[in-house]
């Protein structure tokens, strides 16, 4: 990276714009909010409009570039993600708070995603069909969607943007990207990397600022499609705006992911999976384990062992050796978690263990394990923090019913060695990701990712080769030879 941290700036039509139409703001380190990471400009609706204009302008030349040339730029981006992994990981930890190991994991998978999507771009996705008319060929081609709006959250500030940017660019689209306000400088570093990899001016445009600026971008008729990851209410608003103007929209939203543990499970594996799934990345994963459903006799021992594991987690600054759980992303996020815990206690949840290693600071929250009943608010609403609840089920049927009793359907896991049960889980758990003897969290970049119910929209899955489906339009061509002269 040329400078660390990079200078906060929008990227519009190849120019780095440091002036903010709506002023400037500070990016804070949640481990030490009194030590700002840097400042950045705040854009407004006009900034978003300029960026969309740049993307419209760059569209014809980018889409007509041979796919091999586009793929070479993506491959170079992958190399740069590997080369700059240390700096990117440090910046991710400074702005988001997660541990350096977690941030490194994102940088590695970002490189992998660019490499994979570059390879996909080189594979033919055309099809030829038989035809009843002699001599006529039916052929489908994929054309880029056009100008794509990318809106991303702060919790995976390196990887989630890349899940979207890599396939969007590989397919020949131009992009306007609005990242979350908590992680602006990391977004600048990613955009800078892509420019260094050879992206022509205007192909990727980055605008920094509040949600309202994203709102202006999604309402812009020149934006052909919007891919969004974030909270349910914002996603639903974006869906309504984009579909009302007949644009295409992809949504990845919240979750309330269950983990069912049966008495035939490997208990060590189940404890590690349930605790890691709940507390990893300070519980700020859309796929985090929010409810652990202990079936029958396993309940007491599971609760006891989970409590012991939560108690010894080391909370601290994500940059320090030995830290397993960093701070929450902001003081505001901490307030939301604390309020949800107060409600849980008032409703009768029992706090089995509250970790005591968290340092003082406005963004730290002690990992907490509850024992409770499924009707608690904390067992229904997504609480984005290191908090999980163990509930009891008396039978397999009850466990499956409890797991599905949620408006969400992102991920679900089951710990058992019973093959019949596993097969039942794969077919009956209402979630886009089913994990067997593994935590609800974690996914591979070459397999489709997405949820059901209120966790996702209805567009194509992200990641894997299905990612291309959202970012392209299919055209069917009927090609008949004319009369020979
Ligand atoms: P958020 O919805 O508050 O913000 C997400 C993005 O939308 C940010 O860039 C924000 O600035 C922007 N935004 C806000 N209002 C907007 C508007 N009116 N129009 C356009 N854009 C707007 O979410 P967050 O707090 O950043 O992220 C946490 C949420 O994201 C959690 O609910 C989590 O479950 C979810 N999430 C889901 C997945 C998934 O793959 N399903 C992955 C990660 C996070």
Short mmCIF file of C-alpha atoms and ligand atoms in Angstrom, two decimals:
data_model
loop_
_atom_site.label_atom_id
_atom_site.label_comp_id
_atom_site.label_asym_id
_atom_site.label_seq_id
_atom_site.Cartn_x
_atom_site.Cartn_y
_atom_site.Cartn_z
CA UNK A 1 0.00 0.00 0.00
CA UNK A 2 1.36 3.45 -0.83
CA UNK A 3 0.32 5.11 2.41
CA UNK A 4 -0.97 3.69 5.66
CA UNK A 5 -3.67 4.43 6.48
CA UNK A 6 -4.71 5.71 3.06
CA UNK A 7 -6.01 9.25 2.65
CA UNK A 8 -9.80 9.21 2.96
CA UNK A 9 -11.32 10.01 -0.44
CA UNK A 10 -14.14 9.18 -2.82
CA UNK A 11 -13.08 7.62 -6.13
CA UNK A 12 -15.06 9.08 -9.02
CA UNK A 13 -14.13 8.66 -12.69
CA UNK A 14 -10.57 7.80 -11.67
CA UNK A 15 -10.12 10.90 -9.48
CA UNK A 16 -9.55 10.72 -5.73
CA UNK A 17 -11.87 13.35 -4.25
CA UNK A 18 -10.93 14.43 -0.73
CA UNK A 19 -13.53 17.22 -0.44
CA UNK A 20 -16.78 16.13 1.22
CA UNK A 21 -19.96 17.80 0.01
CA UNK A 22 -21.39 17.18 3.50
CA UNK A 23 -18.16 17.75 5.44
CA UNK A 24 -15.72 15.24 6.89
CA UNK A 25 -15.86 12.62 9.60
CA UNK A 26 -13.44 10.54 11.64
CA UNK A 27 -12.96 6.81 11.39
CA UNK A 28 -12.51 5.46 14.93
CA UNK A 29 -10.68 2.45 16.34
CA UNK A 30 -13.23 0.73 18.62
CA UNK A 31 -10.43 -0.60 20.84
CA UNK A 32 -9.23 3.00 21.43
CA UNK A 33 -11.90 5.43 20.22
CA UNK A 34 -9.75 8.33 21.45
CA UNK A 35 -7.18 7.40 18.76
CA UNK A 36 -8.86 8.07 15.38
CA UNK A 37 -7.62 6.03 12.44
CA UNK A 38 -8.05 8.96 10.03
CA UNK A 39 -10.62 11.23 8.49
CA UNK A 40 -12.69 10.90 5.35
CA UNK A 41 -15.05 13.05 3.25
CA UNK A 42 -18.81 12.67 3.59
CA UNK A 43 -20.68 12.68 0.32
CA UNK A 44 -24.31 13.49 -0.45
CA UNK A 45 -26.85 12.73 -3.16
CA UNK A 46 -24.85 14.83 -5.64
CA UNK A 47 -21.71 12.76 -4.95
CA UNK A 48 -23.68 9.57 -5.60
CA UNK A 49 -25.05 11.04 -8.82
CA UNK A 50 -21.56 11.99 -10.05
CA UNK A 51 -20.36 8.47 -9.34
CA UNK A 52 -23.28 6.92 -11.23
CA UNK A 53 -22.55 9.25 -14.16
CA UNK A 54 -18.92 8.05 -14.19
CA UNK A 55 -20.04 4.42 -14.16
CA UNK A 56 -22.44 5.04 -17.07
CA UNK A 57 -19.64 6.67 -19.06
CA UNK A 58 -17.15 3.84 -18.45
CA UNK A 59 -19.64 1.11 -19.28
CA UNK A 60 -19.23 0.68 -23.08
CA UNK A 61 -15.46 0.33 -23.08
CA UNK A 62 -15.33 -1.98 -20.03
CA UNK A 63 -17.99 -4.33 -21.34
CA UNK A 64 -16.39 -4.53 -24.78
CA UNK A 65 -12.96 -5.38 -23.35
CA UNK A 66 -12.21 -9.05 -24.15
CA UNK A 67 -12.96 -11.27 -21.17
CA UNK A 68 -9.28 -12.33 -21.00
CA UNK A 69 -8.18 -8.72 -20.47
CA UNK A 70 -10.74 -8.26 -17.69
CA UNK A 71 -9.65 -11.54 -16.10
CA UNK A 72 -5.99 -10.45 -16.12
CA UNK A 73 -6.90 -7.37 -14.07
CA UNK A 74 -8.77 -9.55 -11.59
CA UNK A 75 -5.81 -11.92 -11.34
CA UNK A 76 -3.51 -8.97 -10.64
CA UNK A 77 -5.96 -7.82 -7.94
CA UNK A 78 -5.69 -11.28 -6.34
CA UNK A 79 -1.88 -10.97 -6.29
CA UNK A 80 -2.12 -7.53 -4.69
CA UNK A 81 -4.52 -8.81 -2.02
CA UNK A 82 -1.90 -11.42 -1.13
CA UNK A 83 0.95 -8.89 -1.20
CA UNK A 84 -0.89 -6.31 0.90
CA UNK A 85 -2.59 -8.77 3.27
CA UNK A 86 -0.72 -7.53 6.37
CA UNK A 87 -1.63 -3.86 5.83
CA UNK A 88 -5.23 -4.66 4.86
CA UNK A 89 -5.67 -6.92 7.89
CA UNK A 90 -4.27 -4.28 10.23
CA UNK A 91 -6.57 -1.62 8.81
CA UNK A 92 -9.53 -4.01 9.11
CA UNK A 93 -8.70 -4.60 12.78
CA UNK A 94 -8.17 -0.90 13.44
CA UNK A 95 -11.55 0.13 11.99
CA UNK A 96 -13.75 -2.87 12.78
CA UNK A 97 -12.13 -4.25 15.93
CA UNK A 98 -11.91 -7.96 15.06
CA UNK A 99 -8.70 -9.88 15.79
CA UNK A 100 -5.77 -9.75 13.38
CA UNK A 101 -6.21 -13.48 12.68
CA UNK A 102 -9.83 -12.88 11.69
CA UNK A 103 -8.85 -9.92 9.51
CA UNK A 104 -6.11 -11.96 7.84
CA UNK A 105 -8.66 -14.63 7.03
CA UNK A 106 -10.70 -12.03 5.16
CA UNK A 107 -7.68 -10.81 3.16
CA UNK A 108 -6.78 -14.37 2.15
CA UNK A 109 -10.31 -15.15 1.03
CA UNK A 110 -10.51 -11.83 -0.83
CA UNK A 111 -7.49 -12.85 -2.91
CA UNK A 112 -9.03 -16.28 -3.45
CA UNK A 113 -12.33 -14.78 -4.57
CA UNK A 114 -10.71 -12.57 -7.20
CA UNK A 115 -8.69 -15.55 -8.48
CA UNK A 116 -11.79 -17.73 -8.63
CA UNK A 117 -14.02 -15.16 -10.32
CA UNK A 118 -11.25 -14.45 -12.88
CA UNK A 119 -11.27 -18.15 -13.74
CA UNK A 120 -15.08 -18.22 -13.98
CA UNK A 121 -14.93 -15.24 -16.36
CA UNK A 122 -12.87 -17.37 -18.74
CA UNK A 123 -15.36 -20.24 -18.84
CA UNK A 124 -18.06 -20.26 -21.47
CA UNK A 125 -21.51 -19.72 -20.09
CA UNK A 126 -23.22 -19.86 -23.48
CA UNK A 127 -25.62 -22.65 -24.39
CA UNK A 128 -26.78 -24.07 -27.71
CA UNK A 129 -30.28 -25.60 -27.99
CA UNK A 130 -31.79 -27.95 -30.58
CA UNK A 131 -34.35 -26.41 -32.88
CA UNK A 132 -37.35 -27.57 -34.91
CA UNK A 133 -36.46 -25.26 -37.78
CA UNK A 134 -33.82 -26.90 -40.01
CA UNK A 135 -30.57 -24.94 -40.03
CA UNK A 136 -31.62 -22.57 -37.26
CA UNK A 137 -29.48 -22.36 -34.11
CA UNK A 138 -30.74 -21.23 -30.72
CA UNK A 139 -28.02 -19.81 -28.56
CA UNK A 140 -28.03 -17.99 -25.23
CA UNK A 141 -25.49 -15.31 -24.45
CA UNK A 142 -24.87 -13.45 -21.22
CA UNK A 143 -24.50 -9.70 -21.30
CA UNK A 144 -23.49 -7.54 -18.34
CA UNK A 145 -26.32 -6.18 -16.20
CA UNK A 146 -24.96 -2.65 -16.66
CA UNK A 147 -24.28 -0.22 -13.83
CA UNK A 148 -24.35 -2.00 -10.47
CA UNK A 149 -24.79 -0.39 -7.05
CA UNK A 150 -22.90 -2.23 -4.29
CA UNK A 151 -23.87 -1.47 -0.67
CA UNK A 152 -21.97 -3.24 2.09
CA UNK A 153 -21.94 -3.56 5.91
CA UNK A 154 -19.04 -3.10 8.33
CA UNK A 155 -18.89 -6.59 9.82
CA UNK A 156 -16.89 -8.22 7.00
CA UNK A 157 -15.54 -5.01 5.54
CA UNK A 158 -12.91 -6.70 3.37
CA UNK A 159 -14.60 -9.84 2.18
CA UNK A 160 -18.25 -8.95 1.61
CA UNK A 161 -17.38 -6.11 -0.81
CA UNK A 162 -15.12 -8.53 -2.68
CA UNK A 163 -17.88 -11.16 -2.91
CA UNK A 164 -19.79 -8.56 -4.90
CA UNK A 165 -17.08 -6.55 -6.70
CA UNK A 166 -15.19 -9.53 -8.16
CA UNK A 167 -18.11 -11.14 -10.05
CA UNK A 168 -19.64 -7.75 -10.95
CA UNK A 169 -16.41 -6.58 -12.60
CA UNK A 170 -15.62 -9.98 -14.13
CA UNK A 171 -18.99 -9.96 -15.88
CA UNK A 172 -18.30 -6.56 -17.46
CA UNK A 173 -20.34 -4.28 -15.21
CA UNK A 174 -19.29 -0.89 -13.93
CA UNK A 175 -19.82 -0.22 -10.23
CA UNK A 176 -20.72 2.41 -7.68
CA UNK A 177 -19.78 1.13 -4.22
CA UNK A 178 -21.11 2.60 -0.97
CA UNK A 179 -19.44 0.92 2.02
CA UNK A 180 -20.53 1.24 5.66
CA UNK A 181 -19.50 4.44 7.44
CA UNK A 182 -17.64 2.52 10.17
CA UNK A 183 -14.99 1.16 7.80
CA UNK A 184 -14.30 3.91 5.21
CA UNK A 185 -10.50 3.81 5.03
CA UNK A 186 -10.35 0.07 4.46
CA UNK A 187 -12.75 0.62 1.55
CA UNK A 188 -10.38 3.26 0.15
CA UNK A 189 -7.50 0.78 0.45
CA UNK A 190 -9.48 -1.84 -1.50
CA UNK A 191 -10.46 0.64 -4.21
CA UNK A 192 -6.83 1.79 -4.46
CA UNK A 193 -5.71 -1.82 -4.85
CA UNK A 194 -8.14 -2.34 -7.72
CA UNK A 195 -6.95 0.83 -9.45
CA UNK A 196 -3.36 -0.38 -9.01
CA UNK A 197 -4.39 -3.71 -10.53
CA UNK A 198 -5.33 -1.86 -13.71
CA UNK A 199 -9.05 -1.03 -13.55
CA UNK A 200 -9.73 1.78 -16.03
CA UNK A 201 -11.15 5.10 -14.80
CA UNK A 202 -14.85 5.03 -13.91
CA UNK A 203 -15.18 1.22 -13.82
CA UNK A 204 -15.18 1.26 -10.01
CA UNK A 205 -16.44 4.34 -8.18
CA UNK A 206 -16.38 4.60 -4.39
CA UNK A 207 -18.56 7.00 -2.43
CA UNK A 208 -18.21 7.48 1.34
CA UNK A 209 -21.01 8.74 3.53
CA UNK A 210 -24.27 8.01 5.28
CA UNK A 211 -27.08 5.64 4.37
CA UNK A 212 -29.04 8.48 2.76
CA UNK A 213 -26.35 8.71 0.08
CA UNK A 214 -26.86 5.00 -0.60
CA UNK A 215 -30.58 5.79 -0.77
CA UNK A 216 -29.95 8.36 -3.50
CA UNK A 217 -27.89 5.83 -5.44
CA UNK A 218 -30.51 3.06 -5.33
CA UNK A 219 -33.22 5.48 -6.49
CA UNK A 220 -31.16 6.50 -9.53
CA UNK A 221 -32.77 5.15 -12.72
CA UNK A 222 -29.34 4.75 -14.32
CA UNK A 223 -28.41 2.03 -11.81
CA UNK A 224 -29.50 -1.29 -13.36
CA UNK A 225 -29.11 -3.42 -10.25
CA UNK A 226 -28.27 -3.16 -6.56
CA UNK A 227 -26.58 -5.82 -4.47
CA UNK A 228 -26.99 -5.16 -0.75
CA UNK A 229 -25.81 -6.83 2.44
CA UNK A 230 -26.98 -5.41 5.75
CA UNK A 231 -29.96 -5.23 8.06
CA UNK A 232 -33.51 -6.34 7.28
CA UNK A 233 -35.28 -2.94 7.43
CA UNK A 234 -32.73 -1.21 5.20
CA UNK A 235 -32.70 -4.11 2.76
CA UNK A 236 -36.48 -4.16 2.49
CA UNK A 237 -36.56 -0.42 1.82
CA UNK A 238 -33.97 -0.80 -0.93
CA UNK A 239 -35.88 -3.72 -2.43
CA UNK A 240 -39.06 -1.62 -2.61
CA UNK A 241 -37.31 1.31 -4.28
CA UNK A 242 -35.37 -0.76 -6.81
CA UNK A 243 -38.17 -3.11 -7.79
CA UNK A 244 -40.62 -0.19 -8.14
CA UNK A 245 -38.46 1.09 -11.00
CA UNK A 246 -38.03 -2.45 -12.36
CA UNK A 247 -34.37 -2.72 -11.39
CA UNK A 248 -32.74 -5.92 -10.17
CA UNK A 249 -31.96 -6.35 -6.46
CA UNK A 250 -29.96 -8.88 -4.45
CA UNK A 251 -30.32 -8.89 -0.65
CA UNK A 252 -28.34 -10.65 2.07
CA UNK A 253 -29.83 -9.70 5.44
CA UNK A 254 -29.94 -10.70 9.09
CA UNK A 255 -30.13 -14.08 10.75
CA UNK A 256 -31.09 -15.93 13.92
CA UNK A 257 -29.18 -19.11 13.40
CA UNK A 258 -29.91 -22.25 15.44
CA UNK A 259 -27.43 -24.95 16.40
CA UNK A 260 -29.04 -28.26 17.45
CA UNK A 261 -27.02 -30.63 19.61
CA UNK A 262 -28.18 -34.24 20.06
CA UNK A 263 -26.99 -36.65 22.74
CA UNK A 264 -25.10 -38.83 20.24
CA UNK A 265 -22.90 -35.88 19.19
CA UNK A 266 -19.18 -35.57 19.79
CA UNK A 267 -19.57 -33.16 22.71
CA UNK A 268 -16.15 -31.52 22.39
CA UNK A 269 -16.87 -30.74 18.76
CA UNK A 270 -20.34 -29.43 19.60
CA UNK A 271 -19.07 -27.17 22.40
CA UNK A 272 -16.31 -25.74 20.22
CA UNK A 273 -18.76 -25.25 17.33
CA UNK A 274 -21.50 -23.65 19.41
CA UNK A 275 -19.17 -21.30 21.30
CA UNK A 276 -17.04 -20.42 18.26
CA UNK A 277 -20.16 -19.89 16.15
CA UNK A 278 -21.69 -17.60 18.76
CA UNK A 279 -18.68 -15.57 19.89
CA UNK A 280 -16.31 -15.48 16.88
CA UNK A 281 -15.85 -11.99 15.40
CA UNK A 282 -17.46 -10.77 18.66
CA UNK A 283 -20.77 -12.31 17.56
CA UNK A 284 -21.00 -9.83 14.70
CA UNK A 285 -21.56 -12.39 11.94
CA UNK A 286 -24.82 -12.74 10.07
CA UNK A 287 -24.30 -16.50 10.42
CA UNK A 288 -23.50 -16.38 14.16
CA UNK A 289 -25.12 -19.00 16.40
CA UNK A 290 -27.87 -17.17 18.30
CA UNK A 291 -29.73 -20.16 19.77
CA UNK A 292 -28.31 -23.50 20.86
CA UNK A 293 -31.01 -26.16 21.03
CA UNK A 294 -29.95 -28.95 23.38
CA UNK A 295 -31.99 -32.10 22.89
CA UNK A 296 -32.88 -34.24 25.91
CA UNK A 297 -30.14 -35.54 28.21
CA UNK A 298 -27.30 -33.59 26.63
CA UNK A 299 -28.65 -30.26 27.93
CA UNK A 300 -26.97 -29.97 31.34
CA UNK A 301 -23.54 -31.15 30.31
CA UNK A 302 -23.56 -29.03 27.16
CA UNK A 303 -24.53 -25.93 29.12
CA UNK A 304 -21.83 -26.57 31.69
CA UNK A 305 -19.10 -27.11 29.09
CA UNK A 306 -20.18 -24.13 27.00
CA UNK A 307 -20.12 -21.93 30.09
CA UNK A 308 -16.57 -23.10 30.90
CA UNK A 309 -15.47 -22.31 27.34
CA UNK A 310 -17.10 -18.83 27.34
CA UNK A 311 -15.55 -18.01 30.69
CA UNK A 312 -11.96 -18.41 29.47
CA UNK A 313 -12.29 -16.48 26.20
CA UNK A 314 -9.75 -13.68 26.11
CA UNK A 315 -11.32 -10.32 25.23
CA UNK A 316 -9.09 -7.40 24.23
CA UNK A 317 -7.60 -5.23 21.50
CA UNK A 318 -7.66 -7.25 18.27
CA UNK A 319 -4.04 -6.29 17.59
CA UNK A 320 -2.71 -7.96 20.73
CA UNK A 321 -1.40 -11.53 20.79
CA UNK A 322 -3.74 -13.83 22.64
CA UNK A 323 -6.89 -11.81 21.99
CA UNK A 324 -9.72 -14.08 20.88
CA UNK A 325 -12.60 -11.60 21.00
CA UNK A 326 -12.23 -7.94 20.00
CA UNK A 327 -14.49 -5.01 20.90
CA UNK A 328 -17.81 -4.38 19.20
CA UNK A 329 -17.60 -2.07 16.20
CA UNK A 330 -18.79 1.07 18.02
CA UNK A 331 -20.19 2.41 21.27
CA UNK A 332 -23.62 2.52 19.60
CA UNK A 333 -23.43 -1.19 18.78
CA UNK A 334 -22.49 -1.88 22.40
CA UNK A 335 -25.53 0.04 23.65
CA UNK A 336 -27.82 -2.03 21.41
CA UNK A 337 -26.39 -5.31 22.74
CA UNK A 338 -26.60 -4.12 26.37
CA UNK A 339 -30.24 -3.10 25.90
CA UNK A 340 -31.14 -6.50 24.41
CA UNK A 341 -29.46 -8.24 27.36
CA UNK A 342 -31.43 -6.09 29.83
CA UNK A 343 -34.64 -7.15 28.12
CA UNK A 344 -33.58 -10.81 28.27
CA UNK A 345 -32.91 -10.58 32.01
CA UNK A 346 -36.21 -8.79 32.62
CA UNK A 347 -38.00 -11.55 30.68
CA UNK A 348 -36.46 -14.23 32.92
CA UNK A 349 -33.39 -15.44 31.00
CA UNK A 350 -30.68 -16.78 33.29
CA UNK A 351 -27.13 -15.55 32.66
CA UNK A 352 -25.09 -18.73 33.14
CA UNK A 353 -21.77 -17.04 32.59
CA UNK A 354 -20.54 -13.51 31.91
CA UNK A 355 -16.90 -13.41 30.78
CA UNK A 356 -14.77 -11.14 32.96
CA UNK A 357 -11.72 -10.49 30.78
CA UNK A 358 -12.99 -7.47 28.81
CA UNK A 359 -10.88 -4.35 29.31
CA UNK A 360 -12.47 -1.00 30.07
CA UNK A 361 -13.62 0.86 27.01
CA UNK A 362 -16.89 2.04 25.49
CA UNK A 363 -17.00 -0.68 22.80
CA UNK A 364 -16.16 -3.82 24.78
CA UNK A 365 -18.92 -6.24 25.71
CA UNK A 366 -18.41 -9.33 27.86
CA UNK A 367 -19.35 -12.58 26.09
CA UNK A 368 -22.49 -13.85 27.81
CA UNK A 369 -24.22 -17.21 27.78
CA UNK A 370 -27.89 -17.47 28.71
CA UNK A 371 -30.15 -20.35 29.54
CA UNK A 372 -33.68 -19.57 28.49
CA UNK A 373 -36.90 -20.40 26.73
CA UNK A 374 -37.71 -19.97 23.04
CA UNK A 375 -40.27 -17.21 23.63
CA UNK A 376 -37.62 -14.72 24.87
CA UNK A 377 -37.11 -11.68 22.66
CA UNK A 378 -33.40 -12.56 22.51
CA UNK A 379 -34.39 -15.90 20.92
CA UNK A 380 -36.33 -14.11 18.16
CA UNK A 381 -34.60 -10.80 17.35
CA UNK A 382 -31.07 -10.65 16.00
CA UNK A 383 -28.68 -9.34 18.70
CA UNK A 384 -25.43 -8.45 16.93
CA UNK A 385 -22.93 -9.28 19.67
CA UNK A 386 -21.26 -12.04 21.74
CA UNK A 387 -24.47 -13.33 23.29
CA UNK A 388 -26.09 -16.72 22.87
CA UNK A 389 -28.90 -18.65 24.54
CA UNK A 390 -29.21 -22.38 25.22
CA UNK A 391 -32.77 -23.72 25.10
CA UNK A 392 -33.98 -27.25 25.81
CA UNK A 393 -35.95 -29.52 23.49
CA UNK A 394 -37.35 -32.88 24.56
CA UNK A 395 -37.44 -34.57 21.18
CA UNK A 396 -36.04 -34.43 17.65
CA UNK A 397 -39.39 -33.15 16.35
CA UNK A 398 -39.44 -30.35 18.90
CA UNK A 399 -35.83 -29.43 18.12
CA UNK A 400 -36.53 -29.10 14.39
CA UNK A 401 -39.70 -27.10 15.06
CA UNK A 402 -37.82 -24.71 17.37
CA UNK A 403 -35.00 -24.30 14.86
CA UNK A 404 -37.48 -23.30 12.16
CA UNK A 405 -39.56 -21.06 14.43
CA UNK A 406 -37.95 -17.82 13.25
CA UNK A 407 -38.51 -15.24 10.54
CA UNK A 408 -34.90 -15.84 9.44
CA UNK A 409 -33.28 -18.64 7.44
CA UNK A 410 -29.62 -17.96 6.85
CA UNK A 411 -27.71 -20.80 8.50
CA UNK A 412 -28.46 -23.77 10.75
CA UNK A 413 -26.20 -26.41 12.21
CA UNK A 414 -26.72 -29.82 13.74
CA UNK A 415 -24.36 -31.94 15.81
CA UNK A 416 -25.16 -35.66 15.58
CA UNK A 417 -23.79 -38.87 14.10
CA UNK A 418 -27.19 -40.19 13.01
CA UNK A 419 -27.34 -40.31 9.21
CA UNK A 420 -31.15 -40.28 9.11
CA UNK A 421 -31.23 -37.15 11.22
CA UNK A 422 -28.58 -35.52 9.06
CA UNK A 423 -30.61 -36.21 5.94
CA UNK A 424 -33.70 -34.84 7.65
CA UNK A 425 -31.78 -31.69 8.61
CA UNK A 426 -30.61 -31.09 5.05
CA UNK A 427 -34.19 -31.31 3.78
CA UNK A 428 -36.22 -29.84 6.66
CA UNK A 429 -34.18 -27.09 8.29
CA UNK A 430 -35.30 -23.85 6.68
CA UNK A 431 -31.95 -22.21 5.99
CA UNK A 432 -29.79 -21.49 2.97
CA UNK A 433 -26.72 -23.00 4.68
CA UNK A 434 -26.92 -26.31 6.54
CA UNK A 435 -23.85 -27.25 8.57
CA UNK A 436 -23.40 -30.76 9.98
CA UNK A 437 -21.00 -31.20 12.91
CA UNK A 438 -19.71 -27.71 12.13
CA UNK A 439 -20.56 -24.21 13.35
CA UNK A 440 -23.28 -22.09 11.73
CA UNK A 441 -20.50 -19.72 10.63
CA UNK A 442 -18.00 -20.07 7.79
CA UNK A 443 -18.38 -20.72 4.10
CA UNK A 444 -16.22 -21.45 1.05
CA UNK A 445 -15.95 -18.83 -1.67
CA UNK A 446 -16.61 -21.30 -4.52
CA UNK A 447 -19.97 -22.56 -3.15
CA UNK A 448 -23.27 -20.64 -3.36
CA UNK A 449 -24.09 -18.51 -0.29
CA UNK A 450 -27.42 -17.08 0.78
CA UNK A 451 -30.44 -17.47 2.99
CA UNK A 452 -34.16 -18.14 2.99
CA UNK A 453 -37.18 -16.35 4.51
CA UNK A 454 -36.32 -12.83 5.73
CA UNK A 455 -32.57 -13.49 5.52
CA UNK A 456 -32.36 -12.97 1.77
CA UNK A 457 -34.09 -11.69 -1.31
CA UNK A 458 -35.07 -13.88 -4.23
CA UNK A 459 -32.20 -13.12 -6.59
CA UNK A 460 -29.37 -15.53 -7.44
CA UNK A 461 -27.05 -16.73 -4.69
CA UNK A 462 -23.79 -14.90 -4.04
CA UNK A 463 -20.36 -16.54 -4.48
CA UNK A 464 -19.48 -19.59 -6.53
CA UNK A 465 -20.44 -19.73 -10.18
CA UNK A 466 -24.01 -18.69 -9.31
CA UNK A 467 -22.70 -15.18 -8.56
CA UNK A 468 -22.63 -14.54 -12.30
CA UNK A 469 -26.41 -15.02 -12.55
CA UNK A 470 -27.15 -11.78 -10.73
CA UNK A 471 -24.60 -9.73 -12.62
CA UNK A 472 -25.62 -10.78 -16.16
CA UNK A 473 -28.71 -10.85 -18.33
CA UNK A 474 -29.40 -13.89 -20.47
CA UNK A 475 -30.35 -13.27 -24.09
CA UNK A 476 -31.70 -15.99 -26.37
CA UNK A 477 -30.73 -15.65 -30.01
CA UNK A 478 -32.49 -17.52 -32.85
CA UNK A 479 -30.03 -17.56 -35.75
CA UNK A 480 -31.42 -18.71 -39.10
CA UNK A 481 -29.33 -18.74 -42.24
CA UNK A 482 -30.81 -16.42 -44.89
CA UNK A 483 -31.51 -17.50 -48.47
CA UNK A 484 -28.29 -18.21 -50.33
CA UNK A 485 -27.68 -15.88 -53.25
P1 LIG B 1 -27.12 -1.62 7.83
O1 LIG B 1 -28.33 -2.12 7.14
O2 LIG B 1 -27.29 -0.62 8.90
O3 LIG B 1 -26.11 -0.95 6.78
C1 LIG B 1 -25.65 -1.66 5.63
C2 LIG B 1 -25.27 -0.64 4.55
O4 LIG B 1 -26.44 0.02 4.09
C3 LIG B 1 -24.31 0.45 5.03
O5 LIG B 1 -23.39 0.75 4.00
C4 LIG B 1 -25.27 1.63 5.26
O6 LIG B 1 -24.63 2.88 5.20
C5 LIG B 1 -26.23 1.43 4.11
N1 LIG B 1 -27.54 2.08 4.27
C6 LIG B 1 -28.16 2.44 5.43
N2 LIG B 1 -29.36 3.02 5.15
C7 LIG B 1 -29.49 3.02 3.80
C8 LIG B 1 -30.51 3.45 2.91
N3 LIG B 1 -31.64 4.00 3.35
N4 LIG B 1 -30.33 3.28 1.59
C9 LIG B 1 -29.20 2.70 1.12
N5 LIG B 1 -28.20 2.26 1.91
C10 LIG B 1 -28.33 2.41 3.24
O7 LIG B 1 -26.32 -2.91 8.36
P2 LIG B 1 -24.97 -2.98 9.21
O8 LIG B 1 -25.26 -2.54 10.60
O9 LIG B 1 -23.87 -2.31 8.45
O10 LIG B 1 -24.66 -4.57 9.18
C11 LIG B 1 -25.19 -5.47 10.09
C12 LIG B 1 -26.34 -6.25 9.49
O11 LIG B 1 -25.92 -6.86 8.28
C13 LIG B 1 -26.84 -7.37 10.37
O12 LIG B 1 -28.24 -7.42 10.36
C14 LIG B 1 -26.26 -8.62 9.71
O13 LIG B 1 -26.98 -9.81 9.97
C15 LIG B 1 -26.32 -8.23 8.27
N6 LIG B 1 -25.39 -9.04 7.47
C16 LIG B 1 -25.90 -9.98 6.63
C17 LIG B 1 -25.04 -10.80 5.89
C18 LIG B 1 -25.55 -11.87 4.96
O14 LIG B 1 -24.78 -12.33 4.12
N7 LIG B 1 -26.79 -12.29 5.06
C19 LIG B 1 -23.66 -10.62 6.02
C20 LIG B 1 -23.20 -9.64 6.88
C21 LIG B 1 -24.07 -8.84 7.59
#
